[in-house]
């Protein structure tokens, strides 16, 4: 059963601090979609959650060799597969 959970795409917002995942799709359209892709959030990219603000928004992600902060409403447009 754990393997089924790890292969399913979930929303990036649901990840916990310390978890790693691979982006399976970016569902944002228009300007937001372009901006997310320009920041390196494209399918196949590995990301990890390195921190959250006290009220859980925003979330700090580590991808490639940099840290990126996203608001939860932006993270809602990104689906990931946990590693």
Short mmCIF file of the C-alpha atoms (twelve columns), coordinates in Angstrom:
data_MODEL
# 
_entry.id   MODEL 
# 
loop_
_atom_site.group_PDB 
_atom_site.id 
_atom_site.type_symbol 
_atom_site.label_atom_id 
_atom_site.label_alt_id 
_atom_site.label_comp_id 
_atom_site.label_asym_id 
_atom_site.label_seq_id 
_atom_site.Cartn_x 
_atom_site.Cartn_y 
_atom_site.Cartn_z 
_atom_site.pdbx_PDB_model_num 
ATOM 1  C CA . UNK A 1  0.000  0.000  0.000   1 
ATOM 2  C CA . UNK A 2  2.867  2.416  0.731   1 
ATOM 3  C CA . UNK A 3  4.105  1.973  -2.840  1 
ATOM 4  C CA . UNK A 4  0.700  3.048  -4.187  1 
ATOM 5  C CA . UNK A 5  0.831  6.242  -2.138  1 
ATOM 6  C CA . UNK A 6  4.379  7.043  -3.253  1 
ATOM 7  C CA . UNK A 7  3.561  6.684  -6.963  1 
ATOM 8  C CA . UNK A 8  0.402  8.825  -6.906  1 
ATOM 9  C CA . UNK A 9  0.592  12.537 -7.659  1 
ATOM 10 C CA . UNK A 10 -0.359 14.784 -4.752  1 
ATOM 11 C CA . UNK A 11 -0.429 18.536 -4.341  1 
ATOM 12 C CA . UNK A 12 2.908  20.097 -3.396  1 
ATOM 13 C CA . UNK A 13 1.184  21.879 -0.492  1 
ATOM 14 C CA . UNK A 14 0.606  18.486 1.188   1 
ATOM 15 C CA . UNK A 15 4.345  17.752 1.485   1 
ATOM 16 C CA . UNK A 16 5.937  17.889 4.914   1 
ATOM 17 C CA . UNK A 17 9.261  19.496 5.824   1 
ATOM 18 C CA . UNK A 18 12.061 17.083 4.900   1 
ATOM 19 C CA . UNK A 19 10.110 15.201 2.234   1 
ATOM 20 C CA . UNK A 20 11.450 14.846 -1.305  1 
ATOM 21 C CA . UNK A 21 9.380  14.536 -4.460  1 
ATOM 22 C CA . UNK A 22 9.510  14.748 -8.234  1 
ATOM 23 C CA . UNK A 23 7.195  17.134 -10.075 1 
ATOM 24 C CA . UNK A 24 4.714  15.199 -12.232 1 
ATOM 25 C CA . UNK A 25 2.770  18.186 -13.618 1 
ATOM 26 C CA . UNK A 26 2.301  21.935 -13.378 1 
ATOM 27 C CA . UNK A 27 -1.388 22.754 -13.745 1 
ATOM 28 C CA . UNK A 28 -1.112 26.555 -13.818 1 
ATOM 29 C CA . UNK A 29 -1.981 28.359 -17.027 1 
ATOM 30 C CA . UNK A 30 -1.130 31.764 -18.409 1 
ATOM 31 C CA . UNK A 31 1.251  34.108 -16.622 1 
ATOM 32 C CA . UNK A 32 1.445  32.038 -13.416 1 
ATOM 33 C CA . UNK A 33 2.253  28.860 -15.362 1 
ATOM 34 C CA . UNK A 34 4.981  30.642 -17.315 1 
ATOM 35 C CA . UNK A 35 6.450  32.126 -14.128 1 
ATOM 36 C CA . UNK A 36 6.520  28.749 -12.339 1 
ATOM 37 C CA . UNK A 37 8.229  27.092 -15.315 1 
ATOM 38 C CA . UNK A 38 10.734 29.968 -15.545 1 
ATOM 39 C CA . UNK A 39 11.651 29.299 -11.888 1 
ATOM 40 C CA . UNK A 40 12.539 25.700 -12.788 1 
ATOM 41 C CA . UNK A 41 9.327  24.041 -11.630 1 
ATOM 42 C CA . UNK A 42 8.901  21.669 -14.558 1 
ATOM 43 C CA . UNK A 43 7.894  17.983 -14.696 1 
ATOM 44 C CA . UNK A 44 10.747 15.657 -13.754 1 
ATOM 45 C CA . UNK A 45 12.455 18.135 -11.403 1 
ATOM 46 C CA . UNK A 46 13.239 16.842 -7.913  1 
ATOM 47 C CA . UNK A 47 12.206 19.138 -5.043  1 
ATOM 48 C CA . UNK A 48 12.378 18.970 -1.266  1 
ATOM 49 C CA . UNK A 49 10.590 21.009 1.379   1 
ATOM 50 C CA . UNK A 50 13.170 22.724 3.574   1 
ATOM 51 C CA . UNK A 51 10.877 24.883 5.679   1 
ATOM 52 C CA . UNK A 52 7.531  26.534 6.259   1 
ATOM 53 C CA . UNK A 53 6.550  29.804 7.833   1 
ATOM 54 C CA . UNK A 54 4.826  29.599 11.264  1 
ATOM 55 C CA . UNK A 55 1.371  29.878 9.666   1 
ATOM 56 C CA . UNK A 56 2.323  27.268 6.975   1 
ATOM 57 C CA . UNK A 57 2.497  29.892 4.209   1 
ATOM 58 C CA . UNK A 58 4.857  30.294 2.364   1 
ATOM 59 C CA . UNK A 59 6.776  27.071 1.805   1 
ATOM 60 C CA . UNK A 60 10.534 26.965 1.109   1 
ATOM 61 C CA . UNK A 61 11.636 24.453 -1.529  1 
ATOM 62 C CA . UNK A 62 15.077 23.246 -2.520  1 
ATOM 63 C CA . UNK A 63 15.513 22.378 -6.183  1 
ATOM 64 C CA . UNK A 64 18.615 22.040 -8.278  1 
ATOM 65 C CA . UNK A 65 21.103 24.282 -6.420  1 
ATOM 66 C CA . UNK A 66 18.864 26.976 -4.982  1 
ATOM 67 C CA . UNK A 67 16.064 27.602 -2.509  1 
ATOM 68 C CA . UNK A 68 12.732 28.911 -3.757  1 
ATOM 69 C CA . UNK A 69 9.803  30.198 -1.710  1 
ATOM 70 C CA . UNK A 70 6.236  29.741 -2.944  1 
ATOM 71 C CA . UNK A 71 2.902  30.848 -1.553  1 
ATOM 72 C CA . UNK A 72 0.467  28.010 -0.910  1 
ATOM 73 C CA . UNK A 73 -1.888 29.264 -3.640  1 
ATOM 74 C CA . UNK A 74 1.029  28.881 -6.103  1 
ATOM 75 C CA . UNK A 75 2.002  25.471 -4.712  1 
ATOM 76 C CA . UNK A 76 -1.581 24.292 -5.287  1 
ATOM 77 C CA . UNK A 77 -0.907 24.285 -9.044  1 
ATOM 78 C CA . UNK A 78 1.977  21.780 -8.757  1 
ATOM 79 C CA . UNK A 79 1.484  18.011 -8.468  1 
ATOM 80 C CA . UNK A 80 4.340  15.827 -7.217  1 
ATOM 81 C CA . UNK A 81 5.195  12.166 -6.661  1 
ATOM 82 C CA . UNK A 82 6.827  11.486 -3.301  1 
ATOM 83 C CA . UNK A 83 10.250 9.800  -3.360  1 
# 
